[in-house]
Short mmCIF file of C-alpha atoms in Angstrom, two decimals:
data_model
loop_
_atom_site.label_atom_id
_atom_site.label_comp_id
_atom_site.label_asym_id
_atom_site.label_seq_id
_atom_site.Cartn_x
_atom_site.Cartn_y
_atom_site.Cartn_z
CA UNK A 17 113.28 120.62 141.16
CA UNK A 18 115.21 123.12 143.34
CA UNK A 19 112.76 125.90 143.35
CA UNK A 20 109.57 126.45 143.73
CA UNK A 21 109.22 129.14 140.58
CA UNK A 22 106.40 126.71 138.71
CA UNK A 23 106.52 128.80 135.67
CA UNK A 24 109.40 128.39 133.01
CA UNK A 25 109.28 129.48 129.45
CA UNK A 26 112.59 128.71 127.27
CA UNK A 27 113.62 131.26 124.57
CA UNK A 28 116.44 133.58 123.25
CA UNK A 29 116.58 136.83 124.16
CA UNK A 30 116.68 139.46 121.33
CA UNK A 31 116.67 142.40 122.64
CA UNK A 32 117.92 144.35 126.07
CA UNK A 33 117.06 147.95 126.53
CA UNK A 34 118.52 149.49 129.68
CA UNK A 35 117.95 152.75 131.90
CA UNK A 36 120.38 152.83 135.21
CA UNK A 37 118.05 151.18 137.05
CA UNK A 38 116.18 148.65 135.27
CA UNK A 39 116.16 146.89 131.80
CA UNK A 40 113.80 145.06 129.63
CA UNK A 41 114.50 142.14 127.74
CA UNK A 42 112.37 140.31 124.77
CA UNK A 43 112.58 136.85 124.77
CA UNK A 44 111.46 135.32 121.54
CA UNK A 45 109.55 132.04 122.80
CA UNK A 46 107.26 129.40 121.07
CA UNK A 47 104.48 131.04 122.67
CA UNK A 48 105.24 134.07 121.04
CA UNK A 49 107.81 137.32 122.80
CA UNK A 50 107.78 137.62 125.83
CA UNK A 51 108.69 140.92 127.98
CA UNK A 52 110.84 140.90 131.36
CA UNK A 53 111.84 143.88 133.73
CA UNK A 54 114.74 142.71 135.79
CA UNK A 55 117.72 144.82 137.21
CA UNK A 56 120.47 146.67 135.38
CA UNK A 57 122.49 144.97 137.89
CA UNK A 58 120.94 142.12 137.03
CA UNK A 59 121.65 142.46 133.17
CA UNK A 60 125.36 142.93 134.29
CA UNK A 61 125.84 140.17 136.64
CA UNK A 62 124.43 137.26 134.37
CA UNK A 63 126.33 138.91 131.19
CA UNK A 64 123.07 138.55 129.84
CA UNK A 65 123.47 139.66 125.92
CA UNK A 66 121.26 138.95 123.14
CA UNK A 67 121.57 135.28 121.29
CA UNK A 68 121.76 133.88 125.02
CA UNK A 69 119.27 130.88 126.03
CA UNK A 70 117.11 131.97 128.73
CA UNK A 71 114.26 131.12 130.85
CA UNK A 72 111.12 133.64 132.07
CA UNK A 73 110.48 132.83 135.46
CA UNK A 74 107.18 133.56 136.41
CA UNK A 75 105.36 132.71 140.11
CA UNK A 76 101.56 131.14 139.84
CA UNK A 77 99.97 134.07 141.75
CA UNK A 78 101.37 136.79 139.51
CA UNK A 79 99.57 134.91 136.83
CA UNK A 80 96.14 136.13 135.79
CA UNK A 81 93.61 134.43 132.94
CA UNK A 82 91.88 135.83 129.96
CA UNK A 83 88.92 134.40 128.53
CA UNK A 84 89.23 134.14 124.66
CA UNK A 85 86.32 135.25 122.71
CA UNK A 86 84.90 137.71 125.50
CA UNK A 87 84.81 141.31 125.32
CA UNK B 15 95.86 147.03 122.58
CA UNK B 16 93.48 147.86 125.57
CA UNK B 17 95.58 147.17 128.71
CA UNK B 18 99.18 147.38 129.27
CA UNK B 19 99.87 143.47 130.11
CA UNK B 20 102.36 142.72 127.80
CA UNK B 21 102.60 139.26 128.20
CA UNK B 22 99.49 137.39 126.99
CA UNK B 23 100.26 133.50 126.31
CA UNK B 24 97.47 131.47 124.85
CA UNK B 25 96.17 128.05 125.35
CA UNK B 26 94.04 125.75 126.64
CA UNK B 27 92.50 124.98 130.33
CA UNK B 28 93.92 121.12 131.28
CA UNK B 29 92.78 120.94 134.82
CA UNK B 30 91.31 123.37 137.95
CA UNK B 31 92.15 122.46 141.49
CA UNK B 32 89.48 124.81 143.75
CA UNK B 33 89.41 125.37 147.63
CA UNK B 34 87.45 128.08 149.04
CA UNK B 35 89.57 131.24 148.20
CA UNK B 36 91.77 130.33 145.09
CA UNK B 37 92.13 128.26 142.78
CA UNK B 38 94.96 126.71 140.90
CA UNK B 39 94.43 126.63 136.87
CA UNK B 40 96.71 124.16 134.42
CA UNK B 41 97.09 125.47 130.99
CA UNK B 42 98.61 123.25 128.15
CA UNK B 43 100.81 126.14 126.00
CA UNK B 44 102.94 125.41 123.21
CA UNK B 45 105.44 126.34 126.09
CA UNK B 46 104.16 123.65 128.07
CA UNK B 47 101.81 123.89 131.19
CA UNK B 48 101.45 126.85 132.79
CA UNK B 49 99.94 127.52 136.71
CA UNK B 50 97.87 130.23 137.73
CA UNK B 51 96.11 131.23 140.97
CA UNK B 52 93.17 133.26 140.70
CA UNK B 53 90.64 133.80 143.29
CA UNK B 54 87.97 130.85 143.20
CA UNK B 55 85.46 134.32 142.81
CA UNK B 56 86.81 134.95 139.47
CA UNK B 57 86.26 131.16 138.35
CA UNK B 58 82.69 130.92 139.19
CA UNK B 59 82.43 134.69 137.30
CA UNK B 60 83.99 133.91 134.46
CA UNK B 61 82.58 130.30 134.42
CA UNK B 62 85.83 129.03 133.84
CA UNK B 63 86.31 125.14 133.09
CA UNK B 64 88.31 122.19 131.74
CA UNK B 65 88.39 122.68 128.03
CA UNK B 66 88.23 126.01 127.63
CA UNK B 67 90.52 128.80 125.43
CA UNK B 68 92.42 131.21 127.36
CA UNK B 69 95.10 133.64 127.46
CA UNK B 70 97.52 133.66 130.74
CA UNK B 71 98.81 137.65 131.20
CA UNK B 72 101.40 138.71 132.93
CA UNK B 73 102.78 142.00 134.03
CA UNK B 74 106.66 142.51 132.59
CA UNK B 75 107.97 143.21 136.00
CA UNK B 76 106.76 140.07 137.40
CA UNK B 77 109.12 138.10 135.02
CA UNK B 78 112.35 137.03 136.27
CA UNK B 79 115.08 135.69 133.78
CA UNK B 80 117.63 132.48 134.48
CA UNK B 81 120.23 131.75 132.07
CA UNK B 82 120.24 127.83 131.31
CA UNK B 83 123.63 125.72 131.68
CA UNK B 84 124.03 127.96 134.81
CA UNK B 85 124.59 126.45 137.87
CA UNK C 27 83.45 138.76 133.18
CA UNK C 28 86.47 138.34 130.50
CA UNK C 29 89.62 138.19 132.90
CA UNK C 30 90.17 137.26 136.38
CA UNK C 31 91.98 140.82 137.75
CA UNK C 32 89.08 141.36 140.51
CA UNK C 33 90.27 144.74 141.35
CA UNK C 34 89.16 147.63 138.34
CA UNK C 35 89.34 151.24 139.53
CA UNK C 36 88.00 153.96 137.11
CA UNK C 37 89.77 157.54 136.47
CA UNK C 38 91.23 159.52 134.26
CA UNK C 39 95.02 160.16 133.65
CA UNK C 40 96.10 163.23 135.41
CA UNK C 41 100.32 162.77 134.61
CA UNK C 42 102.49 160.78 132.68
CA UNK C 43 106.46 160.27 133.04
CA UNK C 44 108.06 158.50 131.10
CA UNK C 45 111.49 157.34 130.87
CA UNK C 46 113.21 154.47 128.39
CA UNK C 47 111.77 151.53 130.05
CA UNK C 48 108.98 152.71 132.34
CA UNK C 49 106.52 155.36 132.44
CA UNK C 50 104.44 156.66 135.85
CA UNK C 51 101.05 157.44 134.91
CA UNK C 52 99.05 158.98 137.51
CA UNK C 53 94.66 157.97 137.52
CA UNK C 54 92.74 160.84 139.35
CA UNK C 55 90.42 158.61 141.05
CA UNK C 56 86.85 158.96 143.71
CA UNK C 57 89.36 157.11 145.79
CA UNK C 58 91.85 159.95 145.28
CA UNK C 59 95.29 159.60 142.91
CA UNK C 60 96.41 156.15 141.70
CA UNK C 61 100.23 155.58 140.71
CA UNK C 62 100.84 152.95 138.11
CA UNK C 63 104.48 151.52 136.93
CA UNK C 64 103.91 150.21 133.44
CA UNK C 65 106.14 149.57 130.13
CA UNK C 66 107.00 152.80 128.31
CA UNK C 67 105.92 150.51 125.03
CA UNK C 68 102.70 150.35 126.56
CA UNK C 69 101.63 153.56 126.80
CA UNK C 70 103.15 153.80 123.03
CA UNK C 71 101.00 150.75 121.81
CA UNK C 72 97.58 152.30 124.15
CA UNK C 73 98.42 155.83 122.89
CA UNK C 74 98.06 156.80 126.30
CA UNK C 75 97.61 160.33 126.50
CA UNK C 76 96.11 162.55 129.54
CA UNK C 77 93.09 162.80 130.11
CA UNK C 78 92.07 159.09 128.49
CA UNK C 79 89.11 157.43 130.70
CA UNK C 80 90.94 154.34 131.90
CA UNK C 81 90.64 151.58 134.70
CA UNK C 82 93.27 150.53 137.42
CA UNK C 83 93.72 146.40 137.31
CA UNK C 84 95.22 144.83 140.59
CA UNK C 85 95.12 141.76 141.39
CA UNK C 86 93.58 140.40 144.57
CA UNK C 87 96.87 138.71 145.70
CA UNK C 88 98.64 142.18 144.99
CA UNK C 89 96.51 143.80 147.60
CA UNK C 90 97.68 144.35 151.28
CA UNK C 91 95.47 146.11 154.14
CA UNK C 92 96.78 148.65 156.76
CA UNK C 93 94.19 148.94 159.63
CA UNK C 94 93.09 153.11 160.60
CA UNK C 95 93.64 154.43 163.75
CA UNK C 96 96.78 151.77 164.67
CA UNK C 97 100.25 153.16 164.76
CA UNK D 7 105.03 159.86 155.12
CA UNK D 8 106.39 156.79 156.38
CA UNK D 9 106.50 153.91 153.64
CA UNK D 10 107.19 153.61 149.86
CA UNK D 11 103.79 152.03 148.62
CA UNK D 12 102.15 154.35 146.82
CA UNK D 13 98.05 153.82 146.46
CA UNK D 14 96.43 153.85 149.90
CA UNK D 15 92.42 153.57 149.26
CA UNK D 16 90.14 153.70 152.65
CA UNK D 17 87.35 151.88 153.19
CA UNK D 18 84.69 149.55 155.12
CA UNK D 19 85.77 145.38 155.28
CA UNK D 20 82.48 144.14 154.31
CA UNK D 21 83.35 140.58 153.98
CA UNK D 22 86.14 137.80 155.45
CA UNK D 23 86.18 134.60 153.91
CA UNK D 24 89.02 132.66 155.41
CA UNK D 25 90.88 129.47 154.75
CA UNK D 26 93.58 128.09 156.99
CA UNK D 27 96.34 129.67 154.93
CA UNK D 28 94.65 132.44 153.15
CA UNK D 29 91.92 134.92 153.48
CA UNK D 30 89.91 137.09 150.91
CA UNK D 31 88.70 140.15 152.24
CA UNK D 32 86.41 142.37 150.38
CA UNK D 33 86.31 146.10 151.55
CA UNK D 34 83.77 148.58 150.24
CA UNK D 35 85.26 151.69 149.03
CA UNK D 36 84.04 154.93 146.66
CA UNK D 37 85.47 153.10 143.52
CA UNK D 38 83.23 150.37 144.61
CA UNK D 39 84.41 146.93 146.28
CA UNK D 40 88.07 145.76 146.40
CA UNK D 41 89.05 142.41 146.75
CA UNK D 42 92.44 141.34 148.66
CA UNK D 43 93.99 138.14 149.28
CA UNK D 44 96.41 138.09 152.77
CA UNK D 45 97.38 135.49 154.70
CA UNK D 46 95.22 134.27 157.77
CA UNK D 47 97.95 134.94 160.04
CA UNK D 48 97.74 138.85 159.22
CA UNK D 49 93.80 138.14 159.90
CA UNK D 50 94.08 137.07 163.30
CA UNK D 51 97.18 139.22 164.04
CA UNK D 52 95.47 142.36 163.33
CA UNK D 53 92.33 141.36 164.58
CA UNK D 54 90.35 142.16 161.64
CA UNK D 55 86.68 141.92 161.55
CA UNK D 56 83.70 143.21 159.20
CA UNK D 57 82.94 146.82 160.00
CA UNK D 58 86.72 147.97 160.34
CA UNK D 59 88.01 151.11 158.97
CA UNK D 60 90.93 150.14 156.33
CA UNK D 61 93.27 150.58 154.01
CA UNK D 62 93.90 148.41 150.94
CA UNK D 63 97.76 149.43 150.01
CA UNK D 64 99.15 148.59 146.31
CA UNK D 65 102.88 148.99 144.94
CA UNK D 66 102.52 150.68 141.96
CA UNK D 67 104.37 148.38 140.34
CA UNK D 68 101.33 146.01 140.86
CA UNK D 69 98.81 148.31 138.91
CA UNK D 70 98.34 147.64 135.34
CA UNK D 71 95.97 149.98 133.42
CA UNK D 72 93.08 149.29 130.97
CA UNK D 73 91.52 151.91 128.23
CA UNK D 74 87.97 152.33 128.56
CA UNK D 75 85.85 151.58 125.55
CA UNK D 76 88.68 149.74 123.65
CA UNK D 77 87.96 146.10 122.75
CA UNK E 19 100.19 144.98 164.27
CA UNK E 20 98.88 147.47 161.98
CA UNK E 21 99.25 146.13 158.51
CA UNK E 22 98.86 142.38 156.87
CA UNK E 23 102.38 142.19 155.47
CA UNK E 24 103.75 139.72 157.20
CA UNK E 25 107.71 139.96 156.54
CA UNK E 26 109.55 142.83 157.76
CA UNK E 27 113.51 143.30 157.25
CA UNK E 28 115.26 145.83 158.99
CA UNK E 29 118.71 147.48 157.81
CA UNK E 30 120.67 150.56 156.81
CA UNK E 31 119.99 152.51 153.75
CA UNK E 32 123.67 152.28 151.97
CA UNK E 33 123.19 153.28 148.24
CA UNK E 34 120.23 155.03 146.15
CA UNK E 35 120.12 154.92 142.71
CA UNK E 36 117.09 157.49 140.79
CA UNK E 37 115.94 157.64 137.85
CA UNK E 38 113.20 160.20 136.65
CA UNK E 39 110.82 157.49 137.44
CA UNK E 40 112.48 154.69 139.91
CA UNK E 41 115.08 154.26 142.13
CA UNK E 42 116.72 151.29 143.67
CA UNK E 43 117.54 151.26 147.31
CA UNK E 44 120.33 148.79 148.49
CA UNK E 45 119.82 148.35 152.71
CA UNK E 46 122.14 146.33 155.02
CA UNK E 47 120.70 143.66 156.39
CA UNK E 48 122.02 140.74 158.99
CA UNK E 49 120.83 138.88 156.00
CA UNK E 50 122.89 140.69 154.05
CA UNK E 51 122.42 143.55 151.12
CA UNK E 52 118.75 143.69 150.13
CA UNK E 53 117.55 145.65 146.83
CA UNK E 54 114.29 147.26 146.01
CA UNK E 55 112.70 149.11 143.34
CA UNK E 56 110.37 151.91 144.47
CA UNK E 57 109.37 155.08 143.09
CA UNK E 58 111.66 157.93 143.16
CA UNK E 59 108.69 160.65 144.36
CA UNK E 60 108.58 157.75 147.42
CA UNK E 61 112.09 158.39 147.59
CA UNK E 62 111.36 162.32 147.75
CA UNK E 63 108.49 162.32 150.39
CA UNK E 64 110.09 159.73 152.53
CA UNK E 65 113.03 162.16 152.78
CA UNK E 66 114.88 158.81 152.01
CA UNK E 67 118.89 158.89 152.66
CA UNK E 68 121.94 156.68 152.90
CA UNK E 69 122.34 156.01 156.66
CA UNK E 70 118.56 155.86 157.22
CA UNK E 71 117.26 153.25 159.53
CA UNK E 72 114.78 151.13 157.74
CA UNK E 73 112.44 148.56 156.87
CA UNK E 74 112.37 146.37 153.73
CA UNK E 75 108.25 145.11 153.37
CA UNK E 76 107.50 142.10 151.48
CA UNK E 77 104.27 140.53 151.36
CA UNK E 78 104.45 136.73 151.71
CA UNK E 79 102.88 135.90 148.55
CA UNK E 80 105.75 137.41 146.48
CA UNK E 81 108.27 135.19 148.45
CA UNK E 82 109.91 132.20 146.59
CA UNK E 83 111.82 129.44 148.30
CA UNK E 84 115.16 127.70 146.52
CA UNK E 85 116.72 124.46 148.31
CA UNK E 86 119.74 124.64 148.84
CA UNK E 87 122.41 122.18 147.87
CA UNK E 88 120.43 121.55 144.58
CA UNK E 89 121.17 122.01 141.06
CA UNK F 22 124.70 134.50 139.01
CA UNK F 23 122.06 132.13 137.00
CA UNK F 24 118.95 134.07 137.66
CA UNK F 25 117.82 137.97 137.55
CA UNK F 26 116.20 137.68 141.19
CA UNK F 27 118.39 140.18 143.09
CA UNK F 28 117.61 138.82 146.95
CA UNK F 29 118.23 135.67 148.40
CA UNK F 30 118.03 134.93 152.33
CA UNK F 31 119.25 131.77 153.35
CA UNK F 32 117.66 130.16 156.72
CA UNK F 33 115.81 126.79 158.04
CA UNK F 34 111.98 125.34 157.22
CA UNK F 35 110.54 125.98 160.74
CA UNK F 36 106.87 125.75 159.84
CA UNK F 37 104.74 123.65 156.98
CA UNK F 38 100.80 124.61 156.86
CA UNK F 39 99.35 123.08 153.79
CA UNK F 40 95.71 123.61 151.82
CA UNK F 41 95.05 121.82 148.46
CA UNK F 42 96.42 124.72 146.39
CA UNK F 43 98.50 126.93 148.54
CA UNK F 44 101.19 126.09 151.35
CA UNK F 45 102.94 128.53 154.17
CA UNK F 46 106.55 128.53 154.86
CA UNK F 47 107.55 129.64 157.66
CA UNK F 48 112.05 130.13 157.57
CA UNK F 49 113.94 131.17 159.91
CA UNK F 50 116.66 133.29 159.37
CA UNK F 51 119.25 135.93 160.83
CA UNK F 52 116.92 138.77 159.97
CA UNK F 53 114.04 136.78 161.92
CA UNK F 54 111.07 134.53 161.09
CA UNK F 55 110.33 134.92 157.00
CA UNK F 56 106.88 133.73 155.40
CA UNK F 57 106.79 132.61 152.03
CA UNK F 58 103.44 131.57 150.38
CA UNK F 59 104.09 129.15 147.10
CA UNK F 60 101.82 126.43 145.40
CA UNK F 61 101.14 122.81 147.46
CA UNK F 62 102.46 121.04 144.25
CA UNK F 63 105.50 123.00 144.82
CA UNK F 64 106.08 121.92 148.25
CA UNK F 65 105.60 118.45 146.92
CA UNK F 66 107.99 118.62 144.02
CA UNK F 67 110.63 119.88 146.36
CA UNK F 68 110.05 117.23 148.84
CA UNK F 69 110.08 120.24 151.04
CA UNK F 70 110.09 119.44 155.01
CA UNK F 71 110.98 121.05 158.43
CA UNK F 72 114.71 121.31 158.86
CA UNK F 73 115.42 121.99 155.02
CA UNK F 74 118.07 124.25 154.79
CA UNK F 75 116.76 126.96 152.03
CA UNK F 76 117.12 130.24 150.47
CA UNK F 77 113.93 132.73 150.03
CA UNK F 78 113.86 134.58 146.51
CA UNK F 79 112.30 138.19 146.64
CA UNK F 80 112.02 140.12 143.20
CA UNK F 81 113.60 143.45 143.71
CA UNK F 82 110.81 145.56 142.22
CA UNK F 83 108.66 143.51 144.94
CA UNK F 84 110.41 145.14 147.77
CA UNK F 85 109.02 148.11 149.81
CA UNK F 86 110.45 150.50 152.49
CA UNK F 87 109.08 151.37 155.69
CA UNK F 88 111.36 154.23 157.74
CA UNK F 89 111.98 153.40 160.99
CA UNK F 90 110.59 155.91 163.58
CA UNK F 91 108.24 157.31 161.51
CA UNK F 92 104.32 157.58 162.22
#
């Protein structure tokens, strides 16, 4: 393990939509799609197009819990 | 929709690991496990415990991307 | 309780701006204005409109505290 | 107006519960009580103790926003 | 001390990128270039320019740690 | 470039103070002392320890500013 990222969801990204500064990407996962807002600078750098394998990276404490069945 | 979390991934709670101010939640996905720290507060509130059905949400900008077979 | 986002600050929306990816959307509050960054698909999918009675979610972890009176 | 983060909300630390790494404090404000979660280090480096006049500061980035009345 | 976040980077504005809604500020550091995403009206009341002496504030909780010399 | 997280400050594992759930890091770097807060399992899975020669990840979007000079 060389970070400490705990989070890691495989997918495919299928779609990129990008303003100057940011973008967001849709992952298609088996957990369902999954939304990421990353850099335009970003997008370029990893040549990040659609079709590519990808990971969501997501830290523990930016992760919060619903409880199913309440309202 | 009520809230603008766009990232809602079910599943189910595997194991809670509680100190005095947070605690650390392990969520079998069809992903795989997830981690989340919450505040210990909103365990006791929401009488969270091993076994239960719950959603993990997280905010678009909090997810970062890596591209696999990258270095 | 349903979720575990401790912080939930009531108000009603005073401005939206939106652009391709993100929209501002501005909470009049009895705390005074709130900013929020969120997806512009968001506010689509809430029909967020001004004036809509809506709460601010933190989370705890996302909070930092500035003391009065220290320069 | 001398940093970015947007949402600045005064108030009264009511409560400090402290662990060696972490610290929830609990400030009463007119929204009602927030919750934050800094680092114990930032406790004792700022000296903070129940009574003290604060701020609890939040990137808008970190707000996510909930319609009232929706299910 | 007068606020809890505990890492503080200072540098030289060199490049500012807005949007209607965000901007993204790249500051030299001895660390080298940093980038961050704030709003663009914190942009306009900070009076924020290239050549501006500043800080980049990160709170520790949003910090992530990569070994190096892994894969 | 493998991942979308924009900053990356490379310095040495100075300090290690570990709870059940959460761990400090303290690293040392060119742009000064830099806390990181990630999960204990983390800092186990890493085989993390004083010396380490690592990099700290910071999200752009996560990033504030603070003017210099300014009140």
């Amino acid at each position: 393990m060389s970070h400490s990222i705990r989070n890691k969801i495989t997918g495919i990204v299928r779609e990129i939509t990008s303003e100057k500064v940011l973008s967001e990407i849709i992952i298609d996962t088996t957990s369902g799609p999954l939304a990421a807002v990353i850099t335009t600078r970003s997008v370029r750098d990893m040549q990040l197009k659609i079709g590519d394998s990808v990971s969501a990276l997501v830290k523990a404490t930016n992760v919060s819990i619903e409880k199913d069945g309440s309202k």
